[in-house]
PDB file of N, CA and C in Angstrom:
ATOM      1  N   UNK A   1       8.498  15.127  -1.820  1.00 56.00           N
ATOM      2  CA  UNK A   1       7.760  13.911  -2.115  1.00 56.00           C
ATOM      3  C   UNK A   1       6.468  14.259  -2.839  1.00 56.00           C
ATOM      4  N   UNK A   2       6.193  13.504  -3.878  1.00 78.00           N
ATOM      5  CA  UNK A   2       4.948  13.645  -4.613  1.00 78.00           C
ATOM      6  C   UNK A   2       4.139  12.374  -4.441  1.00 78.00           C
ATOM      7  N   UNK A   3       2.849  12.482  -4.622  1.00 84.00           N
ATOM      8  CA  UNK A   3       1.964  11.339  -4.405  1.00 84.00           C
ATOM      9  C   UNK A   3       2.319  10.159  -5.314  1.00 84.00           C
ATOM     10  N   UNK A   4       2.807  10.420  -6.526  1.00 85.00           N
ATOM     11  CA  UNK A   4       3.148   9.326  -7.438  1.00 85.00           C
ATOM     12  C   UNK A   4       4.464   8.635  -7.057  1.00 85.00           C
ATOM     13  N   UNK A   5       5.197   9.178  -6.078  1.00 91.00           N
ATOM     14  CA  UNK A   5       6.422   8.547  -5.587  1.00 91.00           C
ATOM     15  C   UNK A   5       6.147   7.439  -4.566  1.00 91.00           C
ATOM     16  N   UNK A   6       4.918   7.368  -4.061  1.00 94.00           N
ATOM     17  CA  UNK A   6       4.578   6.387  -3.026  1.00 94.00           C
ATOM     18  C   UNK A   6       4.425   5.002  -3.660  1.00 94.00           C
ATOM     19  N   UNK A   7       5.214   4.033  -3.169  1.00 96.00           N
ATOM     20  CA  UNK A   7       5.089   2.645  -3.613  1.00 96.00           C
ATOM     21  C   UNK A   7       3.996   1.941  -2.816  1.00 96.00           C
ATOM     22  N   UNK A   8       4.136   2.034  -1.493  1.00 97.00           N
ATOM     23  CA  UNK A   8       3.126   1.466  -0.605  1.00 97.00           C
ATOM     24  C   UNK A   8       3.239   2.100   0.770  1.00 97.00           C
ATOM     25  N   UNK A   9       2.195   1.928   1.560  1.00 97.00           N
ATOM     26  CA  UNK A   9       2.115   2.500   2.902  1.00 97.00           C
ATOM     27  C   UNK A   9       1.874   1.363   3.872  1.00 97.00           C
ATOM     28  N   UNK A  10       2.625   1.385   4.943  1.00 97.00           N
ATOM     29  CA  UNK A  10       2.545   0.340   5.969  1.00 97.00           C
ATOM     30  C   UNK A  10       2.071   0.957   7.271  1.00 97.00           C
ATOM     31  N   UNK A  11       1.027   0.397   7.860  1.00 97.00           N
ATOM     32  CA  UNK A  11       0.502   0.893   9.125  1.00 97.00           C
ATOM     33  C   UNK A  11       1.294   0.373  10.309  1.00 97.00           C
ATOM     34  N   UNK A  12       1.574   1.281  11.241  1.00 95.00           N
ATOM     35  CA  UNK A  12       2.298   0.934  12.475  1.00 95.00           C
ATOM     36  C   UNK A  12       1.600   1.588  13.661  1.00 95.00           C
ATOM     37  N   UNK A  13       0.455   1.072  14.031  1.00 90.00           N
ATOM     38  CA  UNK A  13      -0.299   1.658  15.136  1.00 90.00           C
ATOM     39  C   UNK A  13      -0.821   3.035  14.767  1.00 90.00           C
ATOM     40  N   UNK A  14      -0.391   4.070  15.501  1.00 91.00           N
ATOM     41  CA  UNK A  14      -0.823   5.442  15.225  1.00 91.00           C
ATOM     42  C   UNK A  14       0.045   6.132  14.183  1.00 91.00           C
ATOM     43  N   UNK A  15       0.935   5.404  13.567  1.00 96.00           N
ATOM     44  CA  UNK A  15       1.842   5.949  12.563  1.00 96.00           C
ATOM     45  C   UNK A  15       1.697   5.170  11.264  1.00 96.00           C
ATOM     46  N   UNK A  16       2.181   5.770  10.183  1.00 97.00           N
ATOM     47  CA  UNK A  16       2.295   5.052   8.915  1.00 97.00           C
ATOM     48  C   UNK A  16       3.712   5.226   8.403  1.00 97.00           C
ATOM     49  N   UNK A  17       4.211   4.174   7.795  1.00 97.00           N
ATOM     50  CA  UNK A  17       5.524   4.201   7.159  1.00 97.00           C
ATOM     51  C   UNK A  17       5.264   4.262   5.657  1.00 97.00           C
ATOM     52  N   UNK A  18       5.742   5.342   5.027  1.00 96.00           N
ATOM     53  CA  UNK A  18       5.498   5.574   3.609  1.00 96.00           C
ATOM     54  C   UNK A  18       6.752   5.190   2.833  1.00 96.00           C
ATOM     55  N   UNK A  19       6.646   4.159   2.021  1.00 96.00           N
ATOM     56  CA  UNK A  19       7.763   3.662   1.224  1.00 96.00           C
ATOM     57  C   UNK A  19       7.723   4.362  -0.134  1.00 96.00           C
ATOM     58  N   UNK A  20       8.837   4.994  -0.494  1.00 95.00           N
ATOM     59  CA  UNK A  20       8.899   5.834  -1.685  1.00 95.00           C
ATOM     60  C   UNK A  20       9.785   5.236  -2.773  1.00 95.00           C
ATOM     61  N   UNK A  21       9.442   5.516  -4.019  1.00 93.00           N
ATOM     62  CA  UNK A  21      10.240   5.061  -5.156  1.00 93.00           C
ATOM     63  C   UNK A  21      11.584   5.776  -5.208  1.00 93.00           C
ATOM     64  N   UNK A  22      11.618   7.008  -4.742  1.00 90.00           N
ATOM     65  CA  UNK A  22      12.814   7.841  -4.870  1.00 90.00           C
ATOM     66  C   UNK A  22      13.758   7.763  -3.672  1.00 90.00           C
ATOM     67  N   UNK A  23      13.484   6.879  -2.703  1.00 90.00           N
ATOM     68  CA  UNK A  23      14.319   6.807  -1.510  1.00 90.00           C
ATOM     69  C   UNK A  23      14.353   5.386  -0.968  1.00 90.00           C
ATOM     70  N   UNK A  24      15.506   4.996  -0.458  1.00 89.00           N
ATOM     71  CA  UNK A  24      15.611   3.665   0.144  1.00 89.00           C
ATOM     72  C   UNK A  24      15.122   3.679   1.596  1.00 89.00           C
ATOM     73  N   UNK A  25      14.960   4.867   2.150  1.00 94.00           N
ATOM     74  CA  UNK A  25      14.485   4.998   3.529  1.00 94.00           C
ATOM     75  C   UNK A  25      13.049   5.503   3.543  1.00 94.00           C
ATOM     76  N   UNK A  26      12.149   4.779   4.207  1.00 94.00           N
ATOM     77  CA  UNK A  26      10.748   5.213   4.260  1.00 94.00           C
ATOM     78  C   UNK A  26      10.567   6.431   5.170  1.00 94.00           C
ATOM     79  N   UNK A  27       9.483   7.167   4.925  1.00 94.00           N
ATOM     80  CA  UNK A  27       9.106   8.295   5.774  1.00 94.00           C
ATOM     81  C   UNK A  27       8.128   7.789   6.827  1.00 94.00           C
ATOM     82  N   UNK A  28       8.173   8.391   7.994  1.00 95.00           N
ATOM     83  CA  UNK A  28       7.256   8.047   9.068  1.00 95.00           C
ATOM     84  C   UNK A  28       6.345   9.240   9.308  1.00 95.00           C
ATOM     85  N   UNK A  29       5.041   8.996   9.426  1.00 95.00           N
ATOM     86  CA  UNK A  29       4.074  10.069   9.634  1.00 95.00           C
ATOM     87  C   UNK A  29       3.087   9.643  10.709  1.00 95.00           C
ATOM     88  N   UNK A  30       2.716  10.580  11.573  1.00 96.00           N
ATOM     89  CA  UNK A  30       1.757  10.264  12.629  1.00 96.00           C
ATOM     90  C   UNK A  30       0.342  10.500  12.114  1.00 96.00           C
ATOM     91  N   UNK A  31      -0.239   9.458  11.593  1.00 94.00           N
ATOM     92  CA  UNK A  31      -1.631   9.456  11.164  1.00 94.00           C
ATOM     93  C   UNK A  31      -2.088   8.019  10.982  1.00 94.00           C
ATOM     94  N   UNK A  32      -3.377   7.834  10.926  1.00 94.00           N
ATOM     95  CA  UNK A  32      -3.922   6.477  10.803  1.00 94.00           C
ATOM     96  C   UNK A  32      -3.970   6.048   9.340  1.00 94.00           C
ATOM     97  N   UNK A  33      -4.106   4.748   9.130  1.00 94.00           N
ATOM     98  CA  UNK A  33      -4.252   4.210   7.783  1.00 94.00           C
ATOM     99  C   UNK A  33      -5.518   4.769   7.131  1.00 94.00           C
ATOM    100  N   UNK A  34      -6.579   4.886   7.905  1.00 93.00           N
ATOM    101  CA  UNK A  34      -7.833   5.411   7.376  1.00 93.00           C
ATOM    102  C   UNK A  34      -7.655   6.851   6.906  1.00 93.00           C
ATOM    103  N   UNK A  35      -7.001   7.676   7.719  1.00 93.00           N
ATOM    104  CA  UNK A  35      -6.807   9.088   7.379  1.00 93.00           C
ATOM    105  C   UNK A  35      -5.966   9.249   6.119  1.00 93.00           C
ATOM    106  N   UNK A  36      -4.878   8.517   6.019  1.00 93.00           N
ATOM    107  CA  UNK A  36      -4.037   8.648   4.825  1.00 93.00           C
ATOM    108  C   UNK A  36      -4.721   8.046   3.605  1.00 93.00           C
ATOM    109  N   UNK A  37      -5.463   6.970   3.789  1.00 92.00           N
ATOM    110  CA  UNK A  37      -6.183   6.352   2.680  1.00 92.00           C
ATOM    111  C   UNK A  37      -7.218   7.280   2.067  1.00 92.00           C
ATOM    112  N   UNK A  38      -7.847   8.120   2.884  1.00 93.00           N
ATOM    113  CA  UNK A  38      -8.844   9.074   2.397  1.00 93.00           C
ATOM    114  C   UNK A  38      -8.210  10.199   1.577  1.00 93.00           C
ATOM    115  N   UNK A  39      -6.922  10.436   1.758  1.00 92.00           N
ATOM    116  CA  UNK A  39      -6.230  11.508   1.036  1.00 92.00           C
ATOM    117  C   UNK A  39      -5.676  11.051  -0.313  1.00 92.00           C
ATOM    118  N   UNK A  40      -5.601   9.750  -0.512  1.00 92.00           N
ATOM    119  CA  UNK A  40      -5.023   9.209  -1.751  1.00 92.00           C
ATOM    120  C   UNK A  40      -6.067   9.136  -2.859  1.00 92.00           C
ATOM    121  N   UNK A  41      -5.648   9.321  -4.121  1.00 90.00           N
ATOM    122  CA  UNK A  41      -6.607   9.263  -5.227  1.00 90.00           C
ATOM    123  C   UNK A  41      -7.187   7.851  -5.407  1.00 90.00           C
ATOM    124  N   UNK A  42      -8.499   7.791  -5.482  1.00 84.00           N
ATOM    125  CA  UNK A  42      -9.185   6.506  -5.678  1.00 84.00           C
ATOM    126  C   UNK A  42      -8.802   5.926  -7.025  1.00 84.00           C
ATOM    127  N   UNK A  43      -8.648   4.612  -7.066  1.00 87.00           N
ATOM    128  CA  UNK A  43      -8.290   3.935  -8.299  1.00 87.00           C
ATOM    129  C   UNK A  43      -6.789   3.792  -8.499  1.00 87.00           C
ATOM    130  N   UNK A  44      -6.010   4.644  -7.881  1.00 92.00           N
ATOM    131  CA  UNK A  44      -4.547   4.567  -7.982  1.00 92.00           C
ATOM    132  C   UNK A  44      -3.965   3.764  -6.815  1.00 92.00           C
ATOM    133  N   UNK A  45      -4.606   3.884  -5.660  1.00 94.00           N
ATOM    134  CA  UNK A  45      -4.150   3.200  -4.455  1.00 94.00           C
ATOM    135  C   UNK A  45      -5.281   2.339  -3.936  1.00 94.00           C
ATOM    136  N   UNK A  46      -4.917   1.174  -3.398  1.00 94.00           N
ATOM    137  CA  UNK A  46      -5.928   0.267  -2.863  1.00 94.00           C
ATOM    138  C   UNK A  46      -5.399  -0.361  -1.576  1.00 94.00           C
ATOM    139  N   UNK A  47      -6.298  -0.509  -0.633  1.00 95.00           N
ATOM    140  CA  UNK A  47      -5.946  -1.182   0.608  1.00 95.00           C
ATOM    141  C   UNK A  47      -6.013  -2.678   0.364  1.00 95.00           C
ATOM    142  N   UNK A  48      -4.951  -3.393   0.728  1.00 96.00           N
ATOM    143  CA  UNK A  48      -4.879  -4.833   0.470  1.00 96.00           C
ATOM    144  C   UNK A  48      -4.781  -5.655   1.759  1.00 96.00           C
ATOM    145  N   UNK A  49      -4.656  -4.940   2.869  1.00 96.00           N
ATOM    146  CA  UNK A  49      -4.477  -5.576   4.174  1.00 96.00           C
ATOM    147  C   UNK A  49      -4.769  -4.509   5.216  1.00 96.00           C
ATOM    148  N   UNK A  50      -5.082  -4.904   6.434  1.00 96.00           N
ATOM    149  CA  UNK A  50      -5.348  -3.892   7.459  1.00 96.00           C
ATOM    150  C   UNK A  50      -4.145  -2.983   7.693  1.00 96.00           C
ATOM    151  N   UNK A  51      -2.954  -3.441   7.331  1.00 97.00           N
ATOM    152  CA  UNK A  51      -1.733  -2.667   7.544  1.00 97.00           C
ATOM    153  C   UNK A  51      -1.049  -2.201   6.266  1.00 97.00           C
ATOM    154  N   UNK A  52      -1.676  -2.368   5.090  1.00 97.00           N
ATOM    155  CA  UNK A  52      -1.002  -1.992   3.846  1.00 97.00           C
ATOM    156  C   UNK A  52      -1.944  -1.369   2.820  1.00 97.00           C
ATOM    157  N   UNK A  53      -1.466  -0.294   2.210  1.00 97.00           N
ATOM    158  CA  UNK A  53      -2.091   0.333   1.048  1.00 97.00           C
ATOM    159  C   UNK A  53      -1.014   0.333  -0.033  1.00 97.00           C
ATOM    160  N   UNK A  54      -1.359  -0.066  -1.251  1.00 97.00           N
ATOM    161  CA  UNK A  54      -0.366  -0.128  -2.329  1.00 97.00           C
ATOM    162  C   UNK A  54      -0.795   0.735  -3.509  1.00 97.00           C
ATOM    163  N   UNK A  55       0.211   1.198  -4.273  1.00 95.00           N
ATOM    164  CA  UNK A  55      -0.073   1.892  -5.526  1.00 95.00           C
ATOM    165  C   UNK A  55      -0.200   0.827  -6.604  1.00 95.00           C
ATOM    166  N   UNK A  56      -1.338   0.778  -7.256  1.00 94.00           N
ATOM    167  CA  UNK A  56      -1.648  -0.268  -8.223  1.00 94.00           C
ATOM    168  C   UNK A  56      -0.610  -0.323  -9.345  1.00 94.00           C
ATOM    169  N   UNK A  57      -0.180   0.831  -9.852  1.00 93.00           N
ATOM    170  CA  UNK A  57       0.774   0.875 -10.972  1.00 93.00           C
ATOM    171  C   UNK A  57       2.156   0.334 -10.626  1.00 93.00           C
ATOM    172  N   UNK A  58       2.479   0.229  -9.362  1.00 94.00           N
ATOM    173  CA  UNK A  58       3.813  -0.208  -8.933  1.00 94.00           C
ATOM    174  C   UNK A  58       3.888  -1.704  -8.637  1.00 94.00           C
ATOM    175  N   UNK A  59       2.773  -2.417  -8.743  1.00 95.00           N
ATOM    176  CA  UNK A  59       2.745  -3.846  -8.439  1.00 95.00           C
ATOM    177  C   UNK A  59       3.535  -4.615  -9.493  1.00 95.00           C
ATOM    178  N   UNK A  60       4.472  -5.424  -9.024  1.00 95.00           N
ATOM    179  CA  UNK A  60       5.303  -6.245  -9.898  1.00 95.00           C
ATOM    180  C   UNK A  60       4.624  -7.580 -10.190  1.00 95.00           C
ATOM    181  N   UNK A  61       4.078  -8.208  -9.128  1.00 95.00           N
ATOM    182  CA  UNK A  61       3.388  -9.488  -9.309  1.00 95.00           C
ATOM    183  C   UNK A  61       2.372  -9.704  -8.199  1.00 95.00           C
ATOM    184  N   UNK A  62       1.418 -10.603  -8.485  1.00 94.00           N
ATOM    185  CA  UNK A  62       0.391 -10.980  -7.512  1.00 94.00           C
ATOM    186  C   UNK A  62       0.353 -12.490  -7.465  1.00 94.00           C
ATOM    187  N   UNK A  63       0.462 -13.021  -6.251  1.00 90.00           N
ATOM    188  CA  UNK A  63       0.305 -14.462  -6.050  1.00 90.00           C
ATOM    189  C   UNK A  63      -0.847 -14.674  -5.093  1.00 90.00           C
ATOM    190  N   UNK A  64      -1.137 -15.893  -4.756  1.00 83.00           N
ATOM    191  CA  UNK A  64      -2.302 -16.232  -3.940  1.00 83.00           C
ATOM    192  C   UNK A  64      -2.590 -15.249  -2.813  1.00 83.00           C
ATOM    193  N   UNK A  65      -1.669 -15.086  -1.917  1.00 92.00           N
ATOM    194  CA  UNK A  65      -1.924 -14.247  -0.746  1.00 92.00           C
ATOM    195  C   UNK A  65      -0.877 -13.163  -0.569  1.00 92.00           C
ATOM    196  N   UNK A  66      -0.220 -12.768  -1.661  1.00 95.00           N
ATOM    197  CA  UNK A  66       0.780 -11.715  -1.548  1.00 95.00           C
ATOM    198  C   UNK A  66       0.925 -10.919  -2.835  1.00 95.00           C
ATOM    199  N   UNK A  67       1.393  -9.702  -2.658  1.00 97.00           N
ATOM    200  CA  UNK A  67       1.652  -8.769  -3.748  1.00 97.00           C
ATOM    201  C   UNK A  67       3.117  -8.389  -3.648  1.00 97.00           C
ATOM    202  N   UNK A  68       3.798  -8.289  -4.771  1.00 97.00           N
ATOM    203  CA  UNK A  68       5.197  -7.882  -4.768  1.00 97.00           C
ATOM    204  C   UNK A  68       5.313  -6.506  -5.418  1.00 97.00           C
ATOM    205  N   UNK A  69       6.006  -5.618  -4.721  1.00 96.00           N
ATOM    206  CA  UNK A  69       6.362  -4.309  -5.257  1.00 96.00           C
ATOM    207  C   UNK A  69       7.863  -4.183  -5.032  1.00 96.00           C
ATOM    208  N   UNK A  70       8.597  -4.140  -6.135  1.00 93.00           N
ATOM    209  CA  UNK A  70      10.058  -4.205  -6.096  1.00 93.00           C
ATOM    210  C   UNK A  70      10.455  -5.463  -5.330  1.00 93.00           C
ATOM    211  N   UNK A  71      11.224  -5.351  -4.266  1.00 91.00           N
ATOM    212  CA  UNK A  71      11.621  -6.544  -3.511  1.00 91.00           C
ATOM    213  C   UNK A  71      10.704  -6.811  -2.313  1.00 91.00           C
ATOM    214  N   UNK A  72       9.739  -5.947  -2.074  1.00 95.00           N
ATOM    215  CA  UNK A  72       8.865  -6.085  -0.904  1.00 95.00           C
ATOM    216  C   UNK A  72       7.702  -7.026  -1.208  1.00 95.00           C
ATOM    217  N   UNK A  73       7.462  -7.955  -0.290  1.00 97.00           N
ATOM    218  CA  UNK A  73       6.317  -8.852  -0.395  1.00 97.00           C
ATOM    219  C   UNK A  73       5.271  -8.388   0.614  1.00 97.00           C
ATOM    220  N   UNK A  74       4.099  -8.044   0.118  1.00 98.00           N
ATOM    221  CA  UNK A  74       3.029  -7.441   0.922  1.00 98.00           C
ATOM    222  C   UNK A  74       1.868  -8.427   0.982  1.00 98.00           C
ATOM    223  N   UNK A  75       1.339  -8.688   2.179  1.00 97.00           N
ATOM    224  CA  UNK A  75       0.233  -9.639   2.287  1.00 97.00           C
ATOM    225  C   UNK A  75      -1.055  -9.103   1.661  1.00 97.00           C
ATOM    226  N   UNK A  76      -1.812  -9.994   1.059  1.00 97.00           N
ATOM    227  CA  UNK A  76      -3.138  -9.682   0.521  1.00 97.00           C
ATOM    228  C   UNK A  76      -4.147 -10.453   1.366  1.00 97.00           C
ATOM    229  N   UNK A  77      -4.909  -9.730   2.166  1.00 96.00           N
ATOM    230  CA  UNK A  77      -5.835 -10.412   3.080  1.00 96.00           C
ATOM    231  C   UNK A  77      -7.143 -10.771   2.385  1.00 96.00           C
ATOM    232  N   UNK A  78      -7.819 -11.755   2.914  1.00 94.00           N
ATOM    233  CA  UNK A  78      -9.099 -12.191   2.359  1.00 94.00           C
ATOM    234  C   UNK A  78     -10.138 -11.081   2.403  1.00 94.00           C
ATOM    235  N   UNK A  79     -10.078 -10.261   3.437  1.00 95.00           N
ATOM    236  CA  UNK A  79     -11.055  -9.188   3.626  1.00 95.00           C
ATOM    237  C   UNK A  79     -10.999  -8.165   2.487  1.00 95.00           C
ATOM    238  N   UNK A  80      -9.807  -7.860   1.981  1.00 94.00           N
ATOM    239  CA  UNK A  80      -9.632  -6.843   0.941  1.00 94.00           C
ATOM    240  C   UNK A  80      -9.451  -7.430  -0.457  1.00 94.00           C
ATOM    241  N   UNK A  81      -9.395  -8.727  -0.582  1.00 93.00           N
ATOM    242  CA  UNK A  81      -9.104  -9.413  -1.845  1.00 93.00           C
ATOM    243  C   UNK A  81     -10.092  -9.050  -2.964  1.00 93.00           C
ATOM    244  N   UNK A  82     -11.400  -9.100  -2.704  1.00 91.00           N
ATOM    245  CA  UNK A  82     -12.397  -8.827  -3.741  1.00 91.00           C
ATOM    246  C   UNK A  82     -12.269  -7.408  -4.280  1.00 91.00           C
ATOM    247  N   UNK A  83     -12.129  -6.442  -3.388  1.00 89.00           N
ATOM    248  CA  UNK A  83     -11.978  -5.047  -3.800  1.00 89.00           C
ATOM    249  C   UNK A  83     -10.717  -4.872  -4.648  1.00 89.00           C
ATOM    250  N   UNK A  84      -9.637  -5.526  -4.242  1.00 92.00           N
ATOM    251  CA  UNK A  84      -8.380  -5.441  -4.978  1.00 92.00           C
ATOM    252  C   UNK A  84      -8.548  -5.975  -6.395  1.00 92.00           C
ATOM    253  N   UNK A  85      -9.115  -7.161  -6.544  1.00 91.00           N
ATOM    254  CA  UNK A  85      -9.241  -7.766  -7.863  1.00 91.00           C
ATOM    255  C   UNK A  85     -10.238  -7.029  -8.751  1.00 91.00           C
ATOM    256  N   UNK A  86     -11.256  -6.384  -8.180  1.00 90.00           N
ATOM    257  CA  UNK A  86     -12.164  -5.549  -8.973  1.00 90.00           C
ATOM    258  C   UNK A  86     -11.405  -4.380  -9.594  1.00 90.00           C
ATOM    259  N   UNK A  87     -10.491  -3.819  -8.843  1.00 87.00           N
ATOM    260  CA  UNK A  87      -9.736  -2.661  -9.308  1.00 87.00           C
ATOM    261  C   UNK A  87      -8.691  -3.025 -10.355  1.00 87.00           C
ATOM    262  N   UNK A  88      -8.006  -4.136 -10.183  1.00 85.00           N
ATOM    263  CA  UNK A  88      -6.910  -4.486 -11.092  1.00 85.00           C
ATOM    264  C   UNK A  88      -7.345  -5.336 -12.285  1.00 85.00           C
ATOM    265  N   UNK A  89      -8.552  -5.819 -12.288  1.00 78.00           N
ATOM    266  CA  UNK A  89      -9.018  -6.666 -13.407  1.00 78.00           C
ATOM    267  C   UNK A  89      -9.418  -5.844 -14.604  1.00 78.00           C
TER     268      UNK A  89
END
């Protein structure tokens, strides 16, 4: 797995589920969203919800309160909305 293969990351308590472009099955890793977010390159990945980090280049569409990456619909929370739009504008 390479960092550019990551579509989005989903938080699951003390674990994260890493959804990859090259696999239909996500990887599970024992670490926090904060810890994994600090390892990702700034500007390429953005947190859009307390439970989701997305790769900006992989976004298919953005609607009012959701982001689509491939067939996955990911919530866009009000708390992270401003930071998200600053990055993608």
